Amino acid sequence: AAPRDPEVYWADIQRSRARHPLFGPLRNNIWPCAFWPGRPRENPTRVANSTPALIVSATGDTATTYEGGKAMHRALTGSRLLTLRGATAHGIYGEYGNACVDAKVNAYLATGTLPAADPTCRP
């Protein structure tokens, strides 16, 4: 459940300003989920299978965290995790401009074959 008290969000915004002056306040602001009912209307979707998926994640992504990427990788036991280290970006394939990431994703999309191990790229 998300906090319902606007003061919680205000404190988070103030705490994030020094390190992330632009995106800290945006990321820590109040979102619609603060106003949703206390209980979900349905059970959370459970993902746990051997789907051969390539998961692409940047270590500094604040929209979809690297921890979330690693959790998805653990849940999809047949997957590979392509990590872009040291990048604070979201939407890194085809948008960020990293040749390593783009080449690995293009190879996967062209062949459907996953890398043998979890690859890492650097900015």
PDB file of C-alpha atoms in Angstrom:
ATOM      1  CA  ALA A   1       0.000   0.000   0.000  1.00  0.00           C
ATOM      2  CA  ALA A   2       1.183   3.514  -0.771  1.00  0.00           C
ATOM      3  CA  PRO A   3       1.295   6.124   2.000  1.00  0.00           C
ATOM      4  CA  ARG A   4      -1.801   8.342   2.069  1.00  0.00           C
ATOM      5  CA  ASP A   5      -0.275  11.219   4.033  1.00  0.00           C
ATOM      6  CA  PRO A   6       0.993  14.006   1.705  1.00  0.00           C
ATOM      7  CA  GLU A   7       3.595  14.935   4.332  1.00  0.00           C
ATOM      8  CA  VAL A   8       5.362  11.606   3.725  1.00  0.00           C
ATOM      9  CA  TYR A   9       5.819  12.533   0.069  1.00  0.00           C
ATOM     10  CA  TRP A  10       6.928  16.071   0.944  1.00  0.00           C
ATOM     11  CA  ALA A  11       9.610  14.687   3.278  1.00  0.00           C
ATOM     12  CA  ASP A  12      10.786  12.233   0.578  1.00  0.00           C
ATOM     13  CA  ILE A  13      10.984  15.064  -1.968  1.00  0.00           C
ATOM     14  CA  GLN A  14      13.048  17.235   0.359  1.00  0.00           C
ATOM     15  CA  ARG A  15      15.358  14.324   1.204  1.00  0.00           C
ATOM     16  CA  SER A  16      15.992  13.577  -2.485  1.00  0.00           C
ATOM     17  CA  ARG A  17      16.683  17.146  -3.661  1.00  0.00           C
ATOM     18  CA  ALA A  18      20.410  17.280  -2.848  1.00  0.00           C
ATOM     19  CA  ARG A  19      21.358  14.136  -4.760  1.00  0.00           C
ATOM     20  CA  HIS A  20      18.762  14.302  -7.538  1.00  0.00           C
ATOM     21  CA  PRO A  21      17.618  17.939  -7.918  1.00  0.00           C
ATOM     22  CA  LEU A  22      15.471  17.388 -11.009  1.00  0.00           C
ATOM     23  CA  PHE A  23      14.217  13.804 -10.948  1.00  0.00           C
ATOM     24  CA  GLY A  24      14.225  13.238  -7.181  1.00  0.00           C
ATOM     25  CA  PRO A  25      11.176  15.452  -6.628  1.00  0.00           C
ATOM     26  CA  LEU A  26       9.422  13.974  -9.663  1.00  0.00           C
ATOM     27  CA  ARG A  27      10.073  10.396  -8.611  1.00  0.00           C
ATOM     28  CA  ASN A  28       9.142  10.916  -4.950  1.00  0.00           C
ATOM     29  CA  ASN A  29       5.993  12.958  -5.522  1.00  0.00           C
ATOM     30  CA  ILE A  30       2.516  11.719  -4.690  1.00  0.00           C
ATOM     31  CA  TRP A  31       1.019   9.354  -7.281  1.00  0.00           C
ATOM     32  CA  PRO A  32      -2.537   8.142  -7.924  1.00  0.00           C
ATOM     33  CA  CYS A  33      -1.943   4.921  -5.991  1.00  0.00           C
ATOM     34  CA  ALA A  34      -2.034   6.992  -2.783  1.00  0.00           C
ATOM     35  CA  PHE A  35      -5.762   7.410  -3.414  1.00  0.00           C
ATOM     36  CA  TRP A  36      -6.614   3.843  -4.396  1.00  0.00           C
ATOM     37  CA  PRO A  37      -8.584   1.607  -2.053  1.00  0.00           C
ATOM     38  CA  GLY A  38      -6.581  -0.056   0.708  1.00  0.00           C
ATOM     39  CA  ARG A  39      -6.946  -3.544  -0.725  1.00  0.00           C
ATOM     40  CA  PRO A  40      -6.255  -4.616  -4.303  1.00  0.00           C
ATOM     41  CA  ARG A  41      -9.275  -5.731  -6.263  1.00  0.00           C
ATOM     42  CA  GLU A  42      -7.425  -8.794  -7.463  1.00  0.00           C
ATOM     43  CA  ASN A  43      -4.417 -10.796  -6.403  1.00  0.00           C
ATOM     44  CA  PRO A  44      -1.063  -9.659  -7.790  1.00  0.00           C
ATOM     45  CA  THR A  45       0.033 -11.425 -10.953  1.00  0.00           C
ATOM     46  CA  ARG A  46       2.611 -14.073 -10.153  1.00  0.00           C
ATOM     47  CA  VAL A  47       5.409 -14.514 -12.644  1.00  0.00           C
ATOM     48  CA  ALA A  48       7.459 -17.670 -12.270  1.00  0.00           C
ATOM     49  CA  ASN A  49       8.319 -19.675 -15.332  1.00  0.00           C
ATOM     50  CA  SER A  50      11.129 -20.560 -17.712  1.00  0.00           C
ATOM     51  CA  THR A  51      10.257 -18.046 -20.431  1.00  0.00           C
ATOM     52  CA  PRO A  52      13.373 -17.348 -22.544  1.00  0.00           C
ATOM     53  CA  ALA A  53      13.285 -13.559 -22.298  1.00  0.00           C
ATOM     54  CA  LEU A  54      16.025 -10.960 -22.499  1.00  0.00           C
ATOM     55  CA  ILE A  55      15.573  -8.467 -19.659  1.00  0.00           C
ATOM     56  CA  VAL A  56      17.341  -5.135 -20.190  1.00  0.00           C
ATOM     57  CA  SER A  57      18.097  -2.990 -17.145  1.00  0.00           C
ATOM     58  CA  ALA A  58      20.310  -0.013 -16.260  1.00  0.00           C
ATOM     59  CA  THR A  59      21.841   0.144 -12.792  1.00  0.00           C
ATOM     60  CA  GLY A  60      20.740   3.757 -12.281  1.00  0.00           C
ATOM     61  CA  ASP A  61      17.231   3.603 -13.752  1.00  0.00           C
ATOM     62  CA  THR A  62      14.871   5.337 -11.327  1.00  0.00           C
ATOM     63  CA  ALA A  63      11.676   4.442 -13.197  1.00  0.00           C
ATOM     64  CA  THR A  64      12.183   0.674 -13.305  1.00  0.00           C
ATOM     65  CA  THR A  65      14.893  -0.081 -10.795  1.00  0.00           C
ATOM     66  CA  TYR A  66      17.773  -2.456 -11.334  1.00  0.00           C
ATOM     67  CA  GLU A  67      16.593  -4.386  -8.274  1.00  0.00           C
ATOM     68  CA  GLY A  68      13.284  -4.894 -10.086  1.00  0.00           C
ATOM     69  CA  GLY A  69      15.132  -6.124 -13.173  1.00  0.00           C
ATOM     70  CA  LYS A  70      17.058  -8.634 -11.077  1.00  0.00           C
ATOM     71  CA  ALA A  71      13.840  -9.794  -9.411  1.00  0.00           C
ATOM     72  CA  MET A  72      12.188 -10.349 -12.806  1.00  0.00           C
ATOM     73  CA  HIS A  73      15.273 -12.271 -13.933  1.00  0.00           C
ATOM     74  CA  ARG A  74      14.984 -14.539 -10.883  1.00  0.00           C
ATOM     75  CA  ALA A  75      11.263 -15.083 -11.549  1.00  0.00           C
ATOM     76  CA  LEU A  76      11.798 -15.895 -15.235  1.00  0.00           C
ATOM     77  CA  THR A  77      14.244 -18.734 -14.744  1.00  0.00           C
ATOM     78  CA  GLY A  78      14.957 -19.114 -18.471  1.00  0.00           C
ATOM     79  CA  SER A  79      15.837 -15.453 -18.940  1.00  0.00           C
ATOM     80  CA  ARG A  80      19.081 -13.516 -19.292  1.00  0.00           C
ATOM     81  CA  LEU A  81      19.692 -10.116 -17.708  1.00  0.00           C
ATOM     82  CA  LEU A  82      21.460  -7.557 -19.893  1.00  0.00           C
ATOM     83  CA  THR A  83      22.882  -4.916 -17.543  1.00  0.00           C
ATOM     84  CA  LEU A  84      23.964  -1.420 -18.506  1.00  0.00           C
ATOM     85  CA  ARG A  85      26.269  -0.359 -15.661  1.00  0.00           C
ATOM     86  CA  GLY A  86      26.635   3.236 -14.545  1.00  0.00           C
ATOM     87  CA  ALA A  87      23.770   4.688 -16.566  1.00  0.00           C
ATOM     88  CA  THR A  88      20.986   6.732 -14.988  1.00  0.00           C
ATOM     89  CA  ALA A  89      18.583   6.268 -17.851  1.00  0.00           C
ATOM     90  CA  HIS A  90      15.301   4.601 -18.680  1.00  0.00           C
ATOM     91  CA  GLY A  91      14.486   3.174 -22.090  1.00  0.00           C
ATOM     92  CA  ILE A  92      18.054   2.232 -22.903  1.00  0.00           C
ATOM     93  CA  TYR A  93      17.476   0.023 -25.948  1.00  0.00           C
ATOM     94  CA  GLY A  94      17.309   2.022 -29.159  1.00  0.00           C
ATOM     95  CA  GLU A  95      17.001   5.292 -27.283  1.00  0.00           C
ATOM     96  CA  TYR A  96      19.982   5.772 -24.970  1.00  0.00           C
ATOM     97  CA  GLY A  97      22.539   5.225 -27.711  1.00  0.00           C
ATOM     98  CA  ASN A  98      24.656   2.434 -26.240  1.00  0.00           C
ATOM     99  CA  ALA A  99      26.090   0.347 -29.096  1.00  0.00           C
ATOM    100  CA  CYS A 100      26.695  -2.655 -26.833  1.00  0.00           C
ATOM    101  CA  VAL A 101      23.090  -2.774 -25.577  1.00  0.00           C
ATOM    102  CA  ASP A 102      21.616  -2.136 -29.012  1.00  0.00           C
ATOM    103  CA  ALA A 103      23.736  -4.867 -30.633  1.00  0.00           C
ATOM    104  CA  LYS A 104      22.844  -7.487 -28.010  1.00  0.00           C
ATOM    105  CA  VAL A 105      19.124  -6.720 -28.130  1.00  0.00           C
ATOM    106  CA  ASN A 106      19.142  -6.618 -31.946  1.00  0.00           C
ATOM    107  CA  ALA A 107      20.847 -10.021 -32.041  1.00  0.00           C
ATOM    108  CA  TYR A 108      18.220 -11.459 -29.695  1.00  0.00           C
ATOM    109  CA  LEU A 109      15.347  -9.963 -31.696  1.00  0.00           C
ATOM    110  CA  ALA A 110      16.819 -11.168 -34.996  1.00  0.00           C
ATOM    111  CA  THR A 111      17.503 -14.748 -33.891  1.00  0.00           C
ATOM    112  CA  GLY A 112      15.425 -15.372 -30.776  1.00  0.00           C
ATOM    113  CA  THR A 113      18.578 -16.777 -29.193  1.00  0.00           C
ATOM    114  CA  LEU A 114      19.559 -15.606 -25.746  1.00  0.00           C
ATOM    115  CA  PRO A 115      23.183 -14.889 -24.825  1.00  0.00           C
ATOM    116  CA  ALA A 116      24.939 -17.817 -23.107  1.00  0.00           C
ATOM    117  CA  ALA A 117      25.357 -15.778 -19.916  1.00  0.00           C
ATOM    118  CA  ASP A 118      24.097 -12.510 -18.426  1.00  0.00           C
ATOM    119  CA  PRO A 119      25.896  -9.804 -20.429  1.00  0.00           C
ATOM    120  CA  THR A 120      27.040  -6.442 -19.073  1.00  0.00           C
ATOM    121  CA  CYS A 121      27.584  -3.260 -21.047  1.00  0.00           C
ATOM    122  CA  ARG A 122      29.156   0.041 -19.974  1.00  0.00           C
ATOM    123  CA  PRO A 123      28.260   3.572 -21.066  1.00  0.00           C
TER     124      PRO A 123
END
